[in-house]
C-alpha cells in the first residue's frame, strides 16, 4: 500500500522556499531552482513542474565555459613550465656515460621511439579509415596504403607476434619466480617476528666489567674522499665511542684530492688527538682501487696485527656511542663468526619524494632481506659500512681486492666460501644520509648494479670449486646473483618498458592485465610493509621502480659484459643533513650517563673548527662548482615511447593498459626532467 502524501510538510516547504530563496543566489548569480508544488486532489497532477529561464541557462553555460577556460589555462601553463624546464636544463651539464648520446642502449631506445611513432601514425590513419573494424585483405585492397596495411597485418600476425609472445611469456615466468621469492622473504620475516628470533650472545658481561684488559683491541676505519660536508660529524661520532681509549684506534683514511679538504680533515684529527683520542690520519699518494685500495693500504700497517676486530664506517655514518658495546660481544664464543652487520637509519628520509621512495626500498632490504638471510643461512652481502669484521676472517679470505666496484660484496662472498658466518643486528641502528638528488642516486644505483655482475663473472668458477655445500652454492648462484641481481632488472625493463608498448602495436601478442597491475600491486604492498608510514606513496613507488629499471638494466649489462663505465667509481654526493646537533639530540634520548658526558664534549667540538687552518686557505680557496638540475635523455625517450603506446591503446579500448602506460610515461617524463629530487634554482 503506497504511503499517503504529507500535505503539511509540502505546505511548510513551499513557505520556507519563498522566504529564503535569496540564499540560493551568490553575487547576483541566479542558479537553477526547482519548484515543488503541493499535491492536490486532482489525479491528473502527478509530476513536479520544473522551470528554467533563459538567463539561468546562460549562466550555466558561462560557468561551464569558465571551467573549461581554467582547465585550458592550467594545461597551457603546465606545458610552458615543462618547456622552460627542459630548455633550462638541456645544456646544464654533460651527460653521464650511461646516458650520453653515444650510449648503445640510448641509441637502441631512440630507434625504438622512432619506430613506435611511425607505427602510431600508421594506426591512426587505419583507424580513421575504418580498417580497425573491417581489416582489409591483400586481395581486396584497392589503394596502396590499404595494401601496405594489409601486408602489415599479415607480417605482425605471422612473424612478429609469436616471438614477442614467447619473450613475454618468458618474462612473466621470471616475474612470477621473483615474486614467489619476495613472498617467501616476507613470510620468513613474519616468522622471525612471530617467534622473536634474534642472534644470541654466548657470553654476556665480559666487555661490561671494570677490567680494561677484558676489552678486545678494535680498529675503527673511516674511508673518505672529498667529504667536505660530513667529515667532522663522522669523526666526532667515532671518537666518542664508549670504549677504553687504549683499546681502540681510529684511522681516518683520506683519499681527497682537494688540498683544502685535506687540511680541514687534518685539523679535525689534531683536535681529537689533543683530547686524548688515539686517532691517526692517512693519505695515499697513489690513489688506486678506490675504496678497496684505500682499505687495503690501511690494513697493511704494521700495528694492525695488534688488533682483533675492525669497524668500518663511511663518511656520512654516525654510530651511537654504544655501537661497539652492542656488536663486539657477539664475537665472544663464536670463533667462526666473521661479520656483525647493523641496520642503517636515515636522517633525511622525509626530505623529498626521492628520499621517501629510497627509504621504502632500503627498509625492505634491511628489515626483510638481510634479517631473513642472517637468521636462516648466516650469509648476506656486506653493506660496506656500519659493520664489524674479525680481522682474521679478512686475512683468511684474501683481504680487500680492487677487482670490482663492490668490494664489500666481494669480500663477503669470499668469506662465505671460506666457511665464515655472518650476523645481522636489526635493532642496532646507525645514522646515515640518503642521496637527495636524482643524479647522485642514479650514479649510486649504476655502481650497485654493475658491480655484482662484475663479481659474478669473476667468482663463478670459484663458487663451483669451493668446499661449501651444494645448497650454499645454489643459493649463491641462483638466488644471490641470478635472481636478485640479474633477473630483477632484466624482466622489469624488458616487460614493462619494451614488451608492453610493443603489444599495443602488435595486439596478437597479449600481456594479461594481472601482469600489468595486480601482481605488481601486491608486490608493492609487500615491499612497503617494513615502512608502513610510506603507504600513501605506494603508487609512486611502483612507478618509480619501473622507471629505475632502465638504469639498473643498463648497469647490469655493462657489468656483465664489461661495457662502458662499469668500473668507474663516483662518490655519492652528501649534503651533511646529519649534523652534530643530530648526534646530541640522539644522545639526550639515551639513559647511559657516559653518553650524557660525551654530549658536553660534542658541543665544544662544534665551536672549535680549526679556524687557523681556514684562514691559511682563504687565498687558495677553490670556487665550488654549482650543482644544477639536468635533463636525462634516456628517461625522456622512454617517456615518449610509453605515452605513444598509451595513445595506441586508446584505439583498442584497453583500459588498464592505457592507464598504466599513461602514468608510467608521466613518471618517466618527471624523472627525465629531474623534477623528483632536490631542486636547484
XYZ file of C-alpha atoms in Angstrom:
681
model
C 0.000 0.000 0.000
C 1.588 3.343 -1.015
C 2.403 5.873 1.631
C -0.105 8.849 1.671
C 1.380 12.241 0.751
C 2.278 14.599 3.582
C 0.429 17.828 2.680
C 1.516 19.708 5.820
C 5.191 19.149 5.045
C 4.748 20.273 1.431
C 2.985 23.446 2.534
C 5.726 24.244 5.066
C 8.439 23.570 2.477
C 6.858 25.999 -0.024
C 6.653 28.720 2.606
C 10.307 28.297 3.585
C 11.303 28.350 -0.077
C 9.521 31.629 -0.712
C 11.143 33.265 2.333
C 14.687 32.054 1.790
C 15.024 31.895 -1.989
C 17.705 34.618 -1.807
C 20.063 32.131 -0.088
C 20.409 30.332 -3.398
C 21.916 33.403 -5.058
C 25.600 34.375 -4.817
C 26.897 37.695 -6.153
C 23.640 38.339 -8.026
C 24.040 34.994 -9.791
C 20.824 33.099 -10.309
C 21.157 29.333 -10.171
C 18.774 26.595 -11.138
C 15.762 26.320 -8.803
C 13.277 23.529 -8.545
C 9.694 24.413 -7.647
C 7.843 21.848 -5.574
C 4.097 22.315 -5.583
C 1.694 20.929 -3.088
C -0.132 17.923 -4.378
C -3.833 18.385 -4.957
C -6.694 16.061 -5.045
C -6.694 16.278 -8.845
C -5.359 12.893 -10.101
C -4.005 14.480 -13.253
C -1.332 16.354 -11.274
C 1.290 13.625 -10.732
C 4.595 15.221 -11.762
C 6.757 18.026 -10.413
C 6.982 21.066 -12.665
C 10.470 22.464 -13.275
C 11.139 25.808 -14.943
C 14.333 27.230 -16.336
C 14.703 30.719 -17.622
C 16.954 31.740 -20.497
C 19.084 33.731 -18.071
C 19.649 30.711 -15.822
C 20.693 28.558 -18.764
C 23.067 31.260 -19.995
C 24.696 31.415 -16.547
C 25.150 27.648 -16.545
C 26.892 27.782 -19.908
C 29.052 30.686 -18.726
C 30.139 28.663 -15.677
C 30.980 25.683 -17.855
C 32.921 27.912 -20.216
C 34.814 29.369 -17.250
C 35.733 25.868 -16.021
C 36.949 24.900 -19.485
C 38.996 28.107 -19.745
C 40.596 27.489 -16.333
C 41.461 23.913 -17.308
C 42.964 25.023 -20.615
C 44.963 27.731 -18.856
C 46.295 25.206 -16.328
C 47.272 22.781 -19.073
C 48.936 25.580 -21.053
C 50.865 26.835 -18.040
C 51.999 23.309 -17.196
C 53.145 22.742 -20.762
C 55.020 26.062 -20.811
C 56.624 25.196 -17.462
C 57.812 21.842 -18.815
C 59.207 23.522 -21.932
C 61.050 26.114 -19.873
C 62.398 23.422 -17.547
C 63.629 21.374 -20.496
C 65.167 24.421 -22.169
C 66.896 25.440 -18.930
C 68.302 22.000 -18.177
C 69.197 20.662 -21.587
C 72.581 22.442 -21.510
C 73.050 22.439 -17.735
C 75.698 19.692 -17.602
C 77.253 16.894 -19.552
C 75.507 13.567 -19.679
C 76.649 10.624 -17.643
C 78.375 7.870 -19.617
C 75.330 5.657 -19.291
C 73.049 8.461 -20.539
C 75.192 10.048 -23.247
C 74.155 10.196 -26.915
C 76.897 7.654 -27.668
C 75.472 5.033 -25.297
C 74.474 1.855 -27.129
C 71.290 1.418 -25.114
C 70.320 5.030 -25.741
C 70.722 4.541 -29.496
C 68.510 1.453 -29.346
C 65.854 3.360 -27.384
C 65.937 6.243 -29.883
C 65.375 3.807 -32.763
C 62.539 2.213 -30.810
C 60.975 5.657 -30.274
C 61.140 6.452 -33.988
C 59.552 3.077 -34.768
C 56.588 3.451 -32.387
C 55.857 6.991 -33.601
C 55.826 5.729 -37.182
C 53.533 2.847 -36.224
C 51.208 5.189 -34.338
C 50.786 7.413 -37.402
C 50.035 4.322 -39.476
C 47.492 3.030 -36.937
C 45.772 6.420 -36.656
C 45.333 6.509 -40.425
C 43.913 2.985 -40.358
C 41.558 3.903 -37.507
C 40.067 6.900 -39.299
C 39.745 4.849 -42.491
C 37.753 2.240 -40.566
C 40.256 -0.558 -41.172
C 40.349 -1.448 -37.466
C 36.725 -2.580 -37.667
C 36.902 -4.265 -41.080
C 40.558 -5.162 -41.728
C 41.401 -5.246 -45.422
C 42.926 -8.299 -47.052
C 45.750 -8.341 -49.556
C 43.411 -9.433 -52.350
C 40.679 -6.849 -51.690
C 42.937 -3.841 -51.142
C 42.408 -1.052 -53.674
C 44.729 1.715 -52.502
C 48.475 1.401 -51.969
C 48.140 2.454 -48.319
C 45.396 -0.115 -47.805
C 47.620 -2.788 -49.350
C 50.505 -1.791 -47.053
C 48.248 -2.032 -44.022
C 47.016 -5.452 -45.098
C 50.625 -6.600 -45.527
C 51.466 -5.176 -42.084
C 48.596 -7.146 -40.512
C 49.855 -10.324 -42.122
C 53.506 -9.766 -41.118
C 52.764 -8.938 -37.484
C 50.423 -11.926 -37.102
C 52.713 -14.486 -38.754
C 56.228 -13.286 -37.934
C 56.268 -10.668 -35.140
C 53.603 -11.805 -32.682
C 54.919 -15.371 -31.996
C 58.471 -14.375 -30.884
C 57.114 -11.380 -28.955
C 54.613 -13.613 -27.169
C 57.362 -16.111 -26.347
C 59.544 -13.348 -24.904
C 56.587 -12.034 -22.920
C 55.838 -15.496 -21.529
C 59.481 -15.932 -20.503
C 59.488 -12.570 -18.686
C 56.184 -13.443 -16.999
C 57.691 -16.682 -15.689
C 60.727 -14.805 -14.360
C 58.416 -12.220 -12.854
C 56.415 -14.899 -11.034
C 59.568 -16.645 -9.770
C 60.907 -13.374 -8.399
C 57.505 -12.631 -6.848
C 57.499 -16.022 -5.115
C 60.980 -15.277 -3.776
C 59.730 -11.967 -2.360
C 56.708 -13.625 -0.775
C 58.959 -16.242 0.867
C 61.206 -13.493 2.227
C 58.204 -11.700 3.739
C 56.920 -14.955 5.260
C 60.381 -15.600 6.692
C 60.432 -12.136 8.228
C 56.953 -12.690 9.684
C 58.145 -15.967 11.209
C 61.127 -14.179 12.774
C 58.810 -11.546 14.268
C 56.324 -14.151 15.487
C 58.945 -16.362 17.128
C 61.075 -13.370 18.198
C 64.189 -14.890 16.714
C 67.356 -12.877 17.311
C 71.087 -13.584 17.381
C 72.050 -14.733 20.854
C 75.076 -13.874 22.950
C 77.058 -16.895 24.080
C 78.989 -14.844 26.652
C 77.489 -11.834 28.392
C 79.151 -9.235 30.544
C 82.808 -9.596 29.552
C 83.005 -6.125 27.994
C 80.881 -4.558 30.721
C 83.355 -5.264 33.506
C 85.697 -2.777 35.052
C 88.868 -4.501 33.836
C 90.160 -2.722 30.736
C 92.074 -5.814 29.636
C 88.775 -7.613 29.051
C 88.026 -5.261 26.143
C 89.369 -6.566 22.822
C 91.507 -4.326 20.614
C 89.319 -2.613 17.992
C 90.428 -0.723 14.902
C 87.929 1.825 13.543
C 88.303 2.933 9.919
C 86.585 5.862 8.170
C 87.416 5.919 4.443
C 86.537 9.203 2.767
C 87.173 11.204 -0.389
C 86.450 14.939 -0.632
C 83.796 14.652 2.078
C 83.715 18.334 2.942
C 80.157 18.337 4.286
C 80.263 15.302 6.599
C 83.848 14.629 7.705
C 83.553 16.409 11.087
C 80.383 14.686 12.242
C 81.593 11.185 11.354
C 84.934 11.695 13.135
C 83.152 13.090 16.201
C 80.695 10.168 16.336
C 83.517 7.619 16.280
C 85.724 9.456 18.772
C 83.016 9.467 21.465
C 82.593 5.685 21.390
C 82.045 4.143 24.811
C 85.199 2.043 24.632
C 88.514 2.293 26.503
C 90.731 4.676 24.564
C 93.796 2.499 24.947
C 91.871 -0.413 23.386
C 90.726 1.495 20.267
C 92.492 3.191 17.358
C 90.720 5.373 14.791
C 92.082 5.534 11.232
C 90.950 8.425 9.028
C 91.628 7.149 5.505
C 91.506 10.295 3.403
C 91.667 9.905 -0.375
C 90.747 13.544 -1.033
C 92.437 15.226 -3.969
C 91.462 18.727 -2.797
C 94.137 20.348 -0.636
C 91.621 22.396 1.286
C 89.630 19.320 2.339
C 92.829 17.516 3.334
C 93.858 20.356 5.646
C 90.403 20.567 7.174
C 90.381 16.845 7.968
C 93.917 17.048 9.386
C 92.834 19.911 11.675
C 89.867 17.846 12.886
C 92.103 14.854 13.612
C 94.589 17.023 15.528
C 91.746 18.450 17.607
C 90.698 14.988 18.768
C 94.309 13.923 19.304
C 94.708 16.803 21.752
C 91.759 15.419 23.693
C 93.477 12.100 24.180
C 91.763 10.082 21.444
C 94.027 7.603 19.641
C 93.361 8.731 16.079
C 95.644 8.845 13.020
C 95.357 10.499 9.619
C 96.383 8.609 6.473
C 96.553 9.979 2.943
C 97.633 7.875 -0.040
C 99.960 9.334 -2.618
C 98.936 6.710 -5.200
C 95.144 6.578 -5.181
C 94.299 3.312 -6.961
C 91.484 0.861 -6.370
C 89.011 3.403 -4.989
C 87.651 2.386 -1.560
C 89.039 -1.161 -1.737
C 92.536 0.180 -2.410
C 92.179 2.623 0.477
C 91.150 -0.089 2.942
C 93.798 -2.486 1.650
C 96.511 0.125 2.168
C 95.335 0.812 5.717
C 95.267 -2.897 6.641
C 98.915 -3.132 5.558
C 100.140 -1.050 8.518
C 102.368 -2.899 10.990
C 100.283 -2.054 14.043
C 97.151 -3.715 12.609
C 98.425 -7.113 13.808
C 97.774 -5.970 17.392
C 94.037 -5.606 16.748
C 91.358 -8.297 16.677
C 88.407 -6.504 15.100
C 87.879 -3.658 12.634
C 84.755 -1.473 12.446
C 84.146 0.350 9.155
C 82.041 3.477 8.673
C 81.531 5.592 5.575
C 81.973 9.324 5.940
C 78.249 10.083 6.336
C 77.632 7.470 9.079
C 77.344 8.346 12.752
C 77.207 5.314 15.062
C 75.763 5.633 18.546
C 78.196 5.855 21.425
C 77.429 2.266 22.496
C 77.847 0.814 18.983
C 80.923 -1.255 19.834
C 79.394 -2.498 23.083
C 76.359 -3.750 21.167
C 78.295 -5.527 18.401
C 81.650 -6.820 19.724
C 80.133 -9.208 22.350
C 78.623 -11.371 19.595
C 82.108 -12.463 18.565
C 82.819 -13.893 22.021
C 82.400 -17.656 21.839
C 81.652 -17.610 18.101
C 85.028 -18.370 16.592
C 83.501 -18.926 13.140
C 81.784 -15.521 13.121
C 83.361 -13.082 10.653
C 80.944 -10.143 10.427
C 78.361 -8.328 12.522
C 76.289 -6.026 10.303
C 73.947 -3.369 11.696
C 70.989 -1.546 10.205
C 71.052 1.845 8.522
C 68.603 4.545 9.552
C 68.237 7.750 7.570
C 68.138 11.290 8.919
C 66.724 12.769 5.695
C 64.207 10.124 4.647
C 61.391 12.737 4.605
C 63.385 15.403 2.751
C 61.668 14.932 -0.631
C 59.821 12.340 -2.688
C 63.047 10.701 -3.863
C 64.304 10.056 -0.325
C 60.909 8.686 0.706
C 60.982 6.159 -2.137
C 64.570 5.186 -1.327
C 63.580 4.617 2.278
C 60.919 2.102 1.179
C 63.481 0.115 -0.793
C 66.166 0.108 1.883
C 63.708 -0.587 4.697
C 62.688 -3.787 2.906
C 66.341 -4.637 2.243
C 67.354 -4.405 5.894
C 64.160 -5.463 7.642
C 63.419 -8.426 5.361
C 66.303 -9.493 3.110
C 69.244 -9.008 5.477
C 67.381 -10.261 8.536
C 65.987 -13.402 6.874
C 69.318 -14.332 5.282
C 71.158 -13.666 8.532
C 68.840 -15.819 10.649
C 68.350 -18.773 8.313
C 71.609 -19.108 6.336
C 74.105 -16.862 8.217
C 75.071 -15.133 4.976
C 74.212 -11.854 3.297
C 76.003 -9.169 1.376
C 78.125 -6.830 3.495
C 76.751 -3.297 3.142
C 80.236 -1.755 3.106
C 79.732 0.242 6.294
C 78.226 0.102 9.799
C 79.709 -3.356 10.350
C 82.436 -5.028 12.412
C 84.799 -7.615 10.887
C 87.073 -10.134 12.540
C 90.488 -9.257 11.113
C 91.455 -12.935 10.989
C 88.487 -13.581 8.648
C 89.563 -10.742 6.350
C 93.059 -12.178 6.108
C 91.771 -15.733 5.643
C 89.724 -14.839 2.548
C 92.452 -12.764 0.893
C 91.733 -9.259 2.185
C 90.378 -6.360 0.173
C 90.601 -6.741 -3.613
C 90.359 -3.981 -6.203
C 88.824 -6.069 -8.986
C 85.243 -4.717 -8.732
C 83.365 -1.605 -7.611
C 81.508 -3.625 -4.930
C 84.424 -4.564 -2.698
C 82.026 -5.134 0.216
C 80.055 -7.833 -1.624
C 83.278 -9.315 -2.977
C 84.841 -9.888 0.440
C 81.522 -11.168 1.864
C 81.234 -13.821 -0.865
C 84.855 -14.924 -0.419
C 84.450 -15.120 3.374
C 81.297 -17.210 2.932
C 83.125 -19.597 0.598
C 85.811 -19.979 3.283
C 83.201 -21.136 5.793
C 82.757 -17.959 7.865
C 79.359 -16.919 9.248
C 77.615 -13.541 9.461
C 75.186 -11.992 11.954
C 72.754 -9.175 11.251
C 71.500 -6.970 14.121
C 68.253 -5.284 13.119
C 67.860 -3.443 16.438
C 71.279 -1.755 16.292
C 70.926 1.286 14.052
C 73.456 3.649 12.551
C 72.527 7.112 11.306
C 73.370 7.965 7.707
C 72.204 10.051 4.771
C 70.308 9.290 1.559
C 71.215 10.987 -1.742
C 68.719 13.784 -2.295
C 69.273 14.418 -5.998
C 68.353 12.056 -8.796
C 71.794 12.452 -10.363
C 73.549 11.197 -7.210
C 71.027 8.391 -6.738
C 71.314 7.259 -10.352
C 75.115 7.065 -10.153
C 74.874 5.126 -6.906
C 72.401 2.629 -8.365
C 74.513 2.236 -11.505
C 77.511 1.188 -9.379
C 75.401 -1.033 -7.129
C 74.029 -2.982 -10.110
C 77.082 -3.149 -12.368
C 79.411 -4.311 -9.586
C 77.533 -7.549 -8.732
C 77.669 -8.632 -12.361
C 81.422 -7.976 -12.450
C 81.770 -10.084 -9.313
C 79.536 -12.875 -10.645
C 81.656 -13.156 -13.766
C 84.871 -13.258 -11.711
C 83.844 -15.610 -8.906
C 81.549 -18.072 -10.719
C 84.295 -20.678 -11.115
C 85.472 -20.103 -7.536
C 81.972 -20.813 -6.255
C 81.825 -24.111 -8.148
C 85.275 -25.146 -6.899
C 84.700 -24.130 -3.286
C 84.292 -26.671 -0.485
C 80.936 -25.367 0.757
C 77.804 -27.472 0.363
C 75.885 -27.595 -2.901
C 72.921 -25.876 -1.233
C 75.117 -22.862 -0.425
C 76.496 -22.894 -3.961
C 72.963 -22.975 -5.377
C 71.909 -20.133 -3.069
C 74.866 -18.005 -4.189
C 74.456 -18.621 -7.911
C 70.688 -18.808 -8.402
C 69.288 -16.615 -5.624
C 72.003 -14.180 -4.579
C 73.351 -13.400 -8.054
C 70.999 -14.521 -10.828
C 67.525 -13.953 -9.383
C 68.101 -10.835 -7.266
C 70.878 -9.136 -9.220
C 70.290 -10.158 -12.876
C 66.703 -11.344 -13.373
C 65.040 -8.483 -11.478
C 66.385 -5.581 -13.606
C 66.130 -7.681 -16.788
C 62.415 -8.528 -16.630
C 61.487 -5.161 -15.097
C 62.888 -3.204 -18.022
C 62.050 -5.717 -20.759
C 58.495 -6.475 -19.645
C 57.195 -3.017 -18.744
C 59.289 -0.732 -20.972
C 59.689 -2.813 -24.161
C 57.188 -5.684 -24.397
C 54.162 -3.820 -23.048
C 54.429 -0.902 -25.530
C 55.033 -3.363 -28.383
C 51.902 -5.354 -27.562
C 49.884 -2.187 -28.164
C 51.111 -2.133 -31.783
C 51.138 -5.925 -32.153
C 47.860 -6.867 -30.401
C 48.185 -10.504 -31.479
C 50.720 -10.805 -28.628
C 48.902 -10.247 -25.344
C 50.060 -9.223 -21.900
C 47.424 -10.120 -19.275
C 46.039 -7.384 -17.063
C 47.089 -9.221 -13.888
C 50.718 -8.968 -15.001
C 50.401 -5.232 -15.573
C 48.548 -4.214 -12.427
C 47.512 -6.869 -9.923
C 50.746 -8.752 -9.235
C 52.935 -5.599 -9.242
C 50.449 -4.003 -6.863
C 50.640 -6.935 -4.459
C 54.437 -6.936 -4.614
C 54.476 -3.206 -3.887
C 52.275 -3.742 -0.829
C 54.692 -6.405 0.437
C 57.665 -4.132 -0.212
C 56.135 -1.283 1.753
C 55.240 -3.339 4.848
C 58.556 -2.609 6.658
C 57.858 1.130 6.228
C 54.101 1.431 6.942
C 54.238 5.227 7.193
C 55.134 5.283 3.489
C 51.927 3.535 2.432
C 50.488 6.699 0.767
C 53.442 6.546 -1.640
C 52.750 3.014 -2.862
C 51.707 4.075 -6.384
C 54.669 6.467 -6.891
C 56.918 3.716 -5.537
C 55.664 1.175 -8.102
C 56.017 3.633 -10.975
C 59.430 4.879 -9.847
C 60.828 1.357 -9.513
C 59.865 0.669 -13.118
C 61.493 3.965 -14.084
C 64.750 2.994 -12.372
C 64.748 -0.327 -14.243
C 66.383 1.299 -17.290
C 69.377 2.438 -15.182
C 69.648 -0.926 -13.434
C 69.326 -2.858 -16.703
C 71.990 -0.720 -18.360
C 74.304 -1.173 -15.360
C 73.695 -4.927 -15.267
C 74.534 -5.360 -18.950
C 77.599 -3.102 -18.643
C 78.941 -5.029 -15.667
C 78.261 -8.447 -17.149
C 79.940 -7.738 -20.491
C 82.452 -5.086 -19.316
C 80.885 -2.280 -21.321
C 81.011 1.484 -20.874
C 81.949 2.845 -17.451
C 81.149 -0.243 -15.393
C 84.450 0.104 -13.470
C 84.023 3.810 -12.739
C 83.552 4.791 -9.096
C 81.783 8.098 -8.415
C 81.486 9.205 -4.796
C 77.838 9.711 -3.808
C 77.255 13.374 -3.020
C 76.333 14.102 0.616
C 74.796 17.298 1.909
C 75.588 16.914 5.603
C 71.970 16.697 6.752
C 73.059 14.693 9.788
C 74.919 17.306 11.794
C 76.476 17.193 15.244
C 73.217 18.582 16.605
C 71.535 15.354 15.469
C 74.041 13.345 17.488
C 73.392 15.496 20.548
C 69.643 15.003 20.172
C 70.184 11.275 19.891
C 72.409 11.272 22.969
C 69.770 13.102 25.003
C 67.313 10.270 24.327
C 69.662 7.692 25.843
C 69.910 6.975 29.549
C 73.588 5.993 29.555
C 75.455 8.514 31.733
C 78.553 8.174 29.570
C 76.604 9.423 26.557
C 75.465 12.410 28.589
C 79.030 13.276 29.479
C 80.156 12.991 25.862
C 77.393 15.396 24.858
C 79.261 18.241 26.516
C 82.448 17.481 24.618
C 80.421 17.252 21.436
C 79.076 20.752 21.974
C 82.595 22.023 22.488
C 83.814 20.326 19.322
C 81.150 22.166 17.409
C 82.707 25.505 18.327
C 86.321 24.544 17.707
C 86.683 24.114 13.989
C 90.302 24.824 13.092
C 89.878 28.494 12.216
C 93.625 28.960 11.815
C 93.697 26.387 9.042
C 90.755 28.058 7.318
C 92.468 31.443 7.427
C 95.510 29.990 5.688
C 93.307 28.681 2.904
C 91.473 31.884 2.068
C 93.971 32.750 -0.663
C 93.924 29.325 -2.282
C 90.243 28.606 -1.899
C 88.672 26.990 -4.925
C 85.419 28.131 -6.367
C 82.870 25.395 -5.823
C 81.062 24.057 -8.838
C 77.401 24.887 -8.552
C 75.149 21.876 -8.832
C 72.249 22.117 -11.271
C 69.292 20.064 -12.287
C 69.690 18.433 -15.648
C 67.890 16.588 -18.403
C 68.037 12.787 -18.788
C 67.664 11.801 -22.422
C 67.147 8.085 -21.908
C 64.265 8.564 -19.466
C 62.683 11.188 -21.733
C 62.890 8.891 -24.761
C 61.191 6.098 -22.807
C 58.556 8.597 -21.615
C 57.603 9.417 -25.202
C 57.595 5.703 -26.111
C 55.163 4.860 -23.308
C 52.945 7.883 -23.970
C 52.829 6.986 -27.660
C 51.849 3.431 -26.751
C 49.129 4.767 -24.428
C 47.593 6.666 -27.360
C 47.614 3.443 -29.390
C 45.940 1.566 -26.513
C 43.038 4.033 -26.679
C 42.259 2.825 -30.195
C 41.873 -0.708 -28.837
C 39.956 0.411 -25.709
C 42.366 -1.327 -23.328
C 41.608 0.382 -20.022
C 44.176 -0.978 -17.563
C 46.965 -0.967 -20.121
C 46.146 2.627 -21.073
C 46.253 3.924 -17.510
C 49.452 2.051 -16.717
C 51.205 3.325 -19.845
C 49.939 6.861 -19.266
C 51.053 7.162 -15.639
C 54.294 5.273 -16.264
C 55.068 7.605 -19.175
C 54.352 10.652 -16.996
C 56.671 9.232 -14.321
C 59.456 8.803 -16.868
C 58.816 12.381 -18.002
C 59.062 13.750 -14.447
C 62.269 11.826 -13.793
C 63.710 12.765 -17.171
C 63.175 16.448 -16.361
C 64.805 15.896 -12.934
C 61.722 17.036 -11.035
C 61.696 14.242 -8.445
C 64.686 15.001 -6.216
C 66.405 18.101 -4.934
C 65.585 21.182 -6.997
C 68.336 23.760 -7.502
C 67.102 27.181 -8.577
